[in-house]
Short mmCIF file of C-alpha atoms in Angstrom, two decimals:
data_model
loop_
_atom_site.label_atom_id
_atom_site.label_comp_id
_atom_site.label_asym_id
_atom_site.label_seq_id
_atom_site.Cartn_x
_atom_site.Cartn_y
_atom_site.Cartn_z
CA UNK A 1 100.06 106.94 108.65
CA UNK A 2 96.34 107.02 109.31
CA UNK A 3 96.99 107.51 113.08
CA UNK A 4 99.27 110.38 112.37
CA UNK A 5 96.68 112.10 110.27
CA UNK A 6 94.15 112.00 113.14
CA UNK A 7 96.65 112.64 115.85
CA UNK A 8 95.14 115.90 117.10
CA UNK A 9 91.77 114.30 117.71
CA UNK A 10 93.43 111.31 119.30
CA UNK A 11 95.63 113.47 121.51
CA UNK A 12 92.62 115.52 122.69
CA UNK A 13 90.69 112.36 123.42
CA UNK A 14 93.71 110.86 125.18
CA UNK A 15 94.19 113.92 127.38
CA UNK A 16 90.50 113.99 128.27
CA UNK A 17 90.60 110.31 129.11
CA UNK A 18 93.73 110.68 131.23
CA UNK A 19 92.21 113.62 133.09
CA UNK A 20 89.07 111.68 133.79
CA UNK A 21 91.01 108.62 134.86
CA UNK A 22 93.07 110.76 137.24
CA UNK A 23 89.94 112.37 138.68
CA UNK A 24 88.31 108.97 138.93
CA UNK A 25 91.26 107.49 140.77
CA UNK A 26 91.52 110.48 143.10
CA UNK A 27 87.90 111.07 143.95
CA UNK A 28 86.01 107.90 143.15
CA UNK A 29 88.40 105.22 144.33
CA UNK A 30 89.49 107.23 147.41
CA UNK A 31 86.05 108.63 148.03
CA UNK A 32 85.71 107.22 151.54
CA UNK A 33 89.19 108.31 152.53
CA UNK A 34 88.30 111.84 151.32
CA UNK A 35 85.22 111.81 153.52
CA UNK A 36 87.29 110.53 156.43
CA UNK A 37 89.84 113.26 155.79
CA UNK A 38 87.06 115.82 155.95
CA UNK A 39 85.90 114.36 159.28
CA UNK A 40 89.48 114.54 160.52
CA UNK A 41 89.64 118.20 159.53
CA UNK A 42 86.43 118.78 161.43
CA UNK A 43 87.82 117.08 164.52
CA UNK A 44 91.04 119.07 164.16
CA UNK A 45 89.10 122.33 163.88
CA UNK A 46 87.09 121.39 166.97
CA UNK A 47 90.31 120.63 168.83
CA UNK A 48 91.84 123.95 167.82
CA UNK A 49 88.72 125.78 168.94
CA UNK A 50 88.74 124.03 172.31
CA UNK A 51 92.43 124.88 172.71
CA UNK A 52 91.84 128.53 171.80
CA UNK A 53 88.89 128.74 174.18
CA UNK A 54 91.01 127.29 176.97
CA UNK A 55 93.84 129.74 176.28
CA UNK A 56 91.40 132.67 176.14
CA UNK A 57 89.69 131.58 179.37
CA UNK A 58 93.06 131.20 181.06
CA UNK A 59 94.16 134.69 179.99
CA UNK A 60 90.85 136.22 181.04
CA UNK A 61 90.95 134.41 184.38
CA UNK A 62 94.46 135.72 185.01
CA UNK A 63 93.18 139.20 184.27
CA UNK A 64 90.16 138.70 186.53
CA UNK A 65 92.35 137.30 189.30
CA UNK A 66 94.62 140.33 189.01
CA UNK A 67 91.63 142.68 189.23
CA UNK A 68 90.25 140.78 192.22
CA UNK A 69 93.57 140.84 194.08
CA UNK A 70 94.06 144.50 193.21
CA UNK A 71 90.58 145.27 194.58
CA UNK A 72 91.32 143.34 197.77
CA UNK A 73 94.66 145.13 198.18
CA UNK A 74 92.99 148.50 197.70
CA UNK A 75 90.25 147.51 200.13
CA UNK A 76 92.82 146.69 202.82
CA UNK A 77 94.83 149.83 202.09
CA UNK A 78 91.86 152.18 201.95
CA UNK A 79 89.29 150.70 204.33
CA UNK A 80 91.30 148.86 206.99
CA UNK A 81 94.57 150.73 207.10
CA UNK A 82 93.49 154.12 205.77
CA UNK A 83 95.78 157.14 206.00
CA UNK A 84 97.58 158.43 209.05
CA UNK A 85 95.58 161.71 209.26
CA UNK A 86 92.32 159.76 209.19
CA UNK A 87 93.15 156.93 211.58
CA UNK A 88 96.04 157.84 213.86
CA UNK A 89 93.96 159.55 216.53
CA UNK A 90 91.38 156.76 216.38
CA UNK A 91 94.15 154.23 216.88
CA UNK A 92 95.67 156.09 219.85
CA UNK A 93 92.21 156.57 221.35
CA UNK A 94 91.47 152.85 220.96
CA UNK A 95 94.74 151.88 222.69
CA UNK A 96 94.00 154.21 225.59
CA UNK A 97 90.39 153.02 225.83
CA UNK A 98 91.35 149.36 225.95
CA UNK A 99 94.13 150.02 228.47
CA UNK A 100 91.57 151.76 230.69
CA UNK A 101 89.13 148.89 230.20
CA UNK A 102 91.82 146.57 231.58
CA UNK A 103 92.34 148.85 234.59
CA UNK A 104 95.94 149.41 233.59
CA UNK A 105 96.41 152.97 232.40
CA UNK A 106 99.92 153.73 231.11
CA UNK A 107 101.63 156.80 232.53
CA UNK A 108 103.87 157.26 229.51
CA UNK A 109 103.47 156.26 225.91
CA UNK A 110 106.18 156.27 223.24
CA UNK A 111 105.43 156.57 219.54
CA UNK A 112 107.57 155.69 216.56
CA UNK A 113 107.13 155.55 212.83
CA UNK A 114 108.86 153.56 210.08
CA UNK A 115 108.28 153.29 206.35
CA UNK A 116 107.22 149.82 205.33
CA UNK A 117 108.88 148.03 202.48
CA UNK A 118 108.07 144.67 200.99
CA UNK A 119 111.66 143.57 201.47
CA UNK A 120 112.74 144.11 205.02
CA UNK A 121 116.41 143.82 204.08
CA UNK A 122 116.14 146.29 201.23
CA UNK A 123 118.83 148.91 201.01
CA UNK A 124 117.73 152.52 201.42
CA UNK A 125 118.41 153.19 197.76
CA UNK A 126 116.06 150.44 196.66
CA UNK A 127 113.15 151.67 198.77
CA UNK A 128 111.30 153.05 195.78
CA UNK A 129 111.12 149.62 194.18
CA UNK A 130 110.02 147.85 197.33
CA UNK A 131 107.66 150.57 198.45
CA UNK A 132 104.26 149.06 199.12
CA UNK A 133 102.63 152.35 199.97
CA UNK A 134 102.36 151.80 203.69
CA UNK A 135 104.00 153.00 206.88
CA UNK A 136 104.16 151.45 210.29
CA UNK A 137 103.38 153.33 213.50
CA UNK A 138 104.30 151.85 216.84
CA UNK A 139 103.08 152.56 220.35
CA UNK A 140 104.99 151.31 223.36
CA UNK A 141 104.04 151.66 227.00
CA UNK A 142 104.60 150.06 230.36
CA UNK A 143 101.96 149.49 233.00
CA UNK A 144 101.83 147.95 236.40
CA UNK A 145 99.24 145.21 236.25
CA UNK A 146 98.36 141.79 237.52
CA UNK A 147 98.83 138.87 235.16
CA UNK A 148 95.05 138.67 234.70
CA UNK A 149 94.89 142.35 233.78
CA UNK A 150 97.71 141.87 231.28
CA UNK A 151 95.92 138.88 229.72
CA UNK A 152 92.68 140.84 229.54
CA UNK A 153 94.44 143.75 227.87
CA UNK A 154 96.03 141.40 225.30
CA UNK A 155 92.66 139.82 224.64
CA UNK A 156 91.01 143.20 224.15
CA UNK A 157 93.68 144.28 221.67
CA UNK A 158 93.20 141.01 219.78
CA UNK A 159 89.47 141.64 219.52
CA UNK A 160 89.78 145.32 218.62
CA UNK A 161 88.10 146.58 215.47
CA UNK A 162 91.18 148.69 214.80
CA UNK A 163 94.09 147.08 212.91
CA UNK A 164 96.28 146.60 215.98
CA UNK A 165 99.24 144.24 215.94
CA UNK A 166 100.84 143.20 219.23
CA UNK A 167 104.51 143.36 218.43
CA UNK A 168 106.27 142.52 221.67
CA UNK A 169 105.39 141.68 225.24
CA UNK A 170 107.70 141.96 228.24
CA UNK A 171 106.99 141.05 231.82
CA UNK A 172 108.95 141.85 234.93
CA UNK A 173 108.31 141.42 238.59
CA UNK A 174 106.81 144.57 240.08
CA UNK A 175 105.55 145.77 243.41
CA UNK A 176 102.68 144.35 245.48
CA UNK A 177 102.24 141.11 243.52
CA UNK A 178 101.96 143.07 240.31
CA UNK A 179 103.91 142.79 237.13
CA UNK A 180 105.61 145.48 235.15
CA UNK A 181 103.99 144.77 231.85
CA UNK A 182 105.54 146.32 228.73
CA UNK A 183 103.72 146.20 225.49
CA UNK A 184 104.62 147.34 222.00
CA UNK A 185 101.75 147.67 219.56
CA UNK A 186 101.86 148.67 215.95
CA UNK A 187 99.52 149.50 213.15
CA UNK A 188 99.85 150.14 209.44
CA UNK A 189 98.72 153.23 207.56
CA UNK A 190 98.37 153.66 203.86
CA UNK A 191 100.52 156.42 202.47
CA UNK A 192 98.59 159.45 201.31
CA UNK A 193 99.48 158.81 197.66
CA UNK A 194 99.35 155.08 197.11
CA UNK A 195 101.64 153.70 194.42
CA UNK A 196 98.89 151.40 193.22
CA UNK A 197 99.73 148.37 191.12
CA UNK A 198 97.96 149.79 188.12
CA UNK A 199 98.76 149.86 184.43
CA UNK A 200 102.34 150.63 183.45
CA UNK A 201 101.21 152.36 180.31
CA UNK B 1 93.13 91.07 77.62
CA UNK B 2 93.62 92.92 80.84
CA UNK B 3 90.44 94.53 82.27
CA UNK B 4 90.55 98.24 82.86
CA UNK B 5 89.59 99.39 86.47
CA UNK B 6 87.95 102.74 86.58
CA UNK B 7 89.54 104.80 89.48
CA UNK B 8 88.04 108.24 89.88
CA UNK B 9 89.51 108.94 93.42
CA UNK B 10 91.43 112.15 93.76
CA UNK B 11 93.41 110.70 96.71
CA UNK B 12 94.65 107.21 97.34
CA UNK B 13 92.27 105.06 99.38
CA UNK B 14 93.06 104.62 103.09
CA UNK B 15 91.23 102.50 105.61
CA UNK B 16 90.38 104.79 108.59
CA UNK B 17 88.12 102.31 110.34
CA UNK B 18 90.65 101.37 113.08
CA UNK B 19 91.12 105.08 113.85
CA UNK B 20 87.39 105.73 114.03
CA UNK B 21 86.94 102.65 116.13
CA UNK B 22 89.61 103.89 118.51
CA UNK B 23 88.01 107.36 118.57
CA UNK B 24 84.61 105.88 119.33
CA UNK B 25 86.01 103.66 122.09
CA UNK B 26 87.99 106.51 123.63
CA UNK B 27 85.03 108.87 123.42
CA UNK B 28 82.70 106.38 125.02
CA UNK B 29 85.19 105.64 127.78
CA UNK B 30 85.81 109.33 128.39
CA UNK B 31 82.11 110.11 128.40
CA UNK B 32 81.43 107.29 130.85
CA UNK B 33 84.22 108.41 133.17
CA UNK B 34 83.20 112.06 132.87
CA UNK B 35 79.62 111.32 133.82
CA UNK B 36 80.81 109.22 136.71
CA UNK B 37 83.21 111.92 137.82
CA UNK B 38 80.61 114.67 137.62
CA UNK B 39 78.25 112.56 139.69
CA UNK B 40 81.04 111.84 142.17
CA UNK B 41 81.93 115.53 142.43
CA UNK B 42 78.38 116.64 143.12
CA UNK B 43 77.86 113.83 145.59
CA UNK B 44 81.09 114.81 147.39
CA UNK B 45 80.09 118.47 147.45
CA UNK B 46 76.59 117.57 148.69
CA UNK B 47 77.72 115.11 151.34
CA UNK B 48 80.47 117.34 152.73
CA UNK B 49 78.49 120.58 152.58
CA UNK B 50 77.48 120.43 156.27
CA UNK B 51 80.95 119.40 157.40
CA UNK B 52 82.64 122.15 155.41
CA UNK B 53 80.24 124.70 156.81
CA UNK B 54 80.96 123.43 160.31
CA UNK B 55 84.71 123.64 159.71
CA UNK B 56 84.39 127.20 158.41
CA UNK B 57 82.33 128.17 161.44
CA UNK B 58 84.78 126.54 163.82
CA UNK B 59 87.71 128.30 162.16
CA UNK B 60 85.88 131.60 162.46
CA UNK B 61 85.22 130.97 166.15
CA UNK B 62 88.85 129.93 166.67
CA UNK B 63 90.06 133.18 165.11
CA UNK B 64 87.72 135.16 167.36
CA UNK B 65 88.92 133.29 170.45
CA UNK B 66 92.54 133.94 169.48
CA UNK B 67 91.78 137.61 169.03
CA UNK B 68 90.15 137.80 172.49
CA UNK B 69 93.05 135.90 174.03
CA UNK B 70 95.50 138.32 172.41
CA UNK B 71 93.59 141.27 173.80
CA UNK B 72 93.58 139.76 177.31
CA UNK B 73 97.31 138.97 177.13
CA UNK B 74 98.03 142.48 175.93
CA UNK B 75 96.13 143.88 178.90
CA UNK B 76 98.02 141.53 181.24
CA UNK B 77 101.34 142.71 179.84
CA UNK B 78 100.39 146.27 180.70
CA UNK B 79 99.91 145.42 184.37
CA UNK B 80 102.52 145.73 187.09
CA UNK B 81 102.33 142.18 188.43
CA UNK B 82 105.56 142.42 190.41
CA UNK B 83 104.35 145.41 192.41
CA UNK B 84 100.98 143.82 193.14
CA UNK B 85 102.79 140.67 194.23
CA UNK B 86 104.93 142.72 196.64
CA UNK B 87 101.88 144.49 198.03
CA UNK B 88 100.00 141.21 198.43
CA UNK B 89 102.87 139.51 200.24
CA UNK B 90 103.31 142.50 202.53
CA UNK B 91 99.59 142.67 203.32
CA UNK B 92 99.38 138.92 203.89
CA UNK B 93 102.34 139.09 206.26
CA UNK B 94 100.71 141.90 208.22
CA UNK B 95 97.35 140.11 208.29
CA UNK B 96 99.13 137.01 209.63
CA UNK B 97 100.67 139.16 212.38
CA UNK B 98 97.27 140.68 213.15
CA UNK B 99 95.55 137.30 213.34
CA UNK B 100 98.29 135.81 215.50
CA UNK B 101 96.68 134.75 218.76
CA UNK B 102 98.75 135.93 221.71
CA UNK B 103 96.19 134.57 224.15
CA UNK B 104 96.63 131.10 222.74
CA UNK B 105 100.42 131.43 222.78
CA UNK B 106 100.38 132.54 226.42
CA UNK B 107 98.05 129.63 227.29
CA UNK B 108 100.48 127.31 225.58
CA UNK B 109 103.49 128.80 227.35
CA UNK B 110 101.70 128.57 230.70
CA UNK B 111 101.14 124.88 230.10
CA UNK B 112 104.81 124.12 229.46
CA UNK B 113 106.54 126.38 231.96
CA UNK B 114 107.94 124.81 235.09
CA UNK B 115 106.95 126.26 238.46
CA UNK B 116 110.30 127.89 239.03
CA UNK B 117 110.52 129.48 235.56
CA UNK B 118 108.93 132.81 234.63
CA UNK B 119 108.49 134.35 231.23
CA UNK B 120 110.09 137.78 230.87
CA UNK B 121 109.45 138.71 227.25
CA UNK B 122 108.08 137.38 223.99
CA UNK B 123 108.76 138.70 220.51
CA UNK B 124 107.49 136.75 217.51
CA UNK B 125 109.01 137.01 214.06
CA UNK B 126 106.97 136.13 211.00
CA UNK B 127 108.72 134.89 207.88
CA UNK B 128 107.37 134.84 204.33
CA UNK B 129 106.31 131.18 204.51
CA UNK B 130 104.08 131.95 207.49
CA UNK B 131 106.30 130.33 210.12
CA UNK B 132 106.55 132.07 213.45
CA UNK B 133 109.80 132.18 215.36
CA UNK B 134 109.56 133.15 219.00
CA UNK B 135 112.37 134.78 220.92
CA UNK B 136 111.62 134.13 224.55
CA UNK B 137 113.38 135.52 227.63
CA UNK B 138 112.93 133.56 230.84
CA UNK B 139 113.96 133.76 234.43
CA UNK B 140 114.58 130.50 236.25
CA UNK B 141 115.24 130.06 239.92
CA UNK B 142 117.41 126.99 239.45
CA UNK B 143 120.03 126.01 236.92
CA UNK B 144 117.73 123.31 235.49
CA UNK B 145 115.13 125.84 234.38
CA UNK B 146 116.44 126.15 230.84
CA UNK B 147 116.80 122.38 230.31
CA UNK B 148 113.33 121.70 231.69
CA UNK B 149 111.83 124.39 229.45
CA UNK B 150 113.55 123.05 226.31
CA UNK B 151 112.48 119.48 227.14
CA UNK B 152 108.88 120.56 227.62
CA UNK B 153 108.93 122.50 224.36
CA UNK B 154 110.29 119.47 222.53
CA UNK B 155 107.44 117.38 223.92
CA UNK B 156 104.82 119.85 222.69
CA UNK B 157 103.88 119.57 218.97
CA UNK B 158 103.28 123.32 218.77
CA UNK B 159 106.95 124.05 219.39
CA UNK B 160 109.77 122.92 217.17
CA UNK B 161 113.51 123.36 217.20
CA UNK B 162 113.88 124.99 220.60
CA UNK B 163 117.42 126.35 220.90
CA UNK B 164 119.02 128.39 223.69
CA UNK B 165 120.73 131.67 222.83
CA UNK B 166 122.18 132.46 226.24
CA UNK B 167 122.08 131.66 229.94
CA UNK B 168 123.35 134.11 232.50
CA UNK B 169 123.52 133.67 236.24
CA UNK B 170 121.95 136.68 237.89
CA UNK B 171 120.85 137.62 241.35
CA UNK B 172 118.18 135.17 242.46
CA UNK B 173 118.54 132.73 239.61
CA UNK B 174 119.30 132.44 235.92
CA UNK B 175 118.22 134.50 232.92
CA UNK B 176 118.05 132.57 229.67
CA UNK B 177 116.85 133.10 226.14
CA UNK B 178 115.35 130.46 223.87
CA UNK B 179 114.34 130.78 220.24
CA UNK B 180 111.78 128.30 218.97
CA UNK B 181 109.49 127.73 216.00
CA UNK B 182 105.86 128.12 216.98
CA UNK B 183 103.33 126.02 215.04
CA UNK B 184 99.84 126.93 216.24
CA UNK B 185 98.21 124.71 213.58
CA UNK B 186 99.94 121.60 214.97
CA UNK B 187 98.09 122.12 218.23
CA UNK B 188 94.76 122.32 216.42
CA UNK B 189 95.50 119.11 214.52
CA UNK B 190 96.68 117.32 217.68
CA UNK B 191 93.54 118.40 219.55
CA UNK B 192 91.29 117.26 216.65
CA UNK B 193 93.03 113.86 216.59
CA UNK B 194 92.67 113.53 220.35
CA UNK B 195 88.93 114.23 220.09
CA UNK B 196 88.56 111.41 217.54
#
């Protein structure tokens, strides 16, 4: 009876006590584990930061690598290959000059031109996709020369400052201990409007 | 005679001492625990202040890094990687053709050709992996010319997989064609090993 009369006070005191006991058990008894948990959270946050930094660096490096490759590609296209109007005559002049330097001047020269695609087996319809923005120009000629002259001419073309590719060499027995030396050279020109690998957007 | 007890109480008497004792005990216990808990709380807050600040800073940095990564990825998505890849492969193939040393190839062919075999034409083909396949036309005075040439190619580390395409008897000898893989790097390695 007396307990019932004071029940409100007792209940309040009981609740307060229970709350404090709960807090005590949670924070006081497990104090060290709480501190350890905080250290774990710190380590976890450090790990996440390291991971994010790595991912960001990787993405930025990919972007940088793309820019670097794009710059190199443009450098080859613009500086080394250039356009046909700017370099064709220089190329022909270089071929003639080196042939003369080898004492084997061709009497006839044949020229040809093909569009270059990344995929050599691409169908004509798919040219747009495979277009790398370059075209190939070939020069073919035959001269009568000794083997030494032919080797010298090959060596000169290899050392040329122009972008000259020796495509094919043919030799046949000629007159007066000379060879009939056929050579096909080619070079690449950038197309006037380069489909650069720039942003899609 | 029965004594008369004077009772002036308006309510019946009750003994509340156990209740008050319980209240006092509970209050003391609660007060003790509360003080302890308050001290624990402030100690926890004080001791973890630096750590919590570090965690907050790290989380802020992480968010910033993620934002930067997202921006970089977004920029990457806007780029035409496939086209650049095509251009790069094409350019690399052409640079490989340009840097191909014909002088070295002719030196090599001179060293393996038999006296009665002459080279008529050479046409290299470059594949995407950088391997060079040579299509070679020869003229041999005797019927053994082709066999001798293939044997000599097989003995040279710079040539691999020599295979004849045709042999035709013509006036003054035989014309034959051989296709072979040319490995200029193998020669460099073999020479370096020989020097050691």
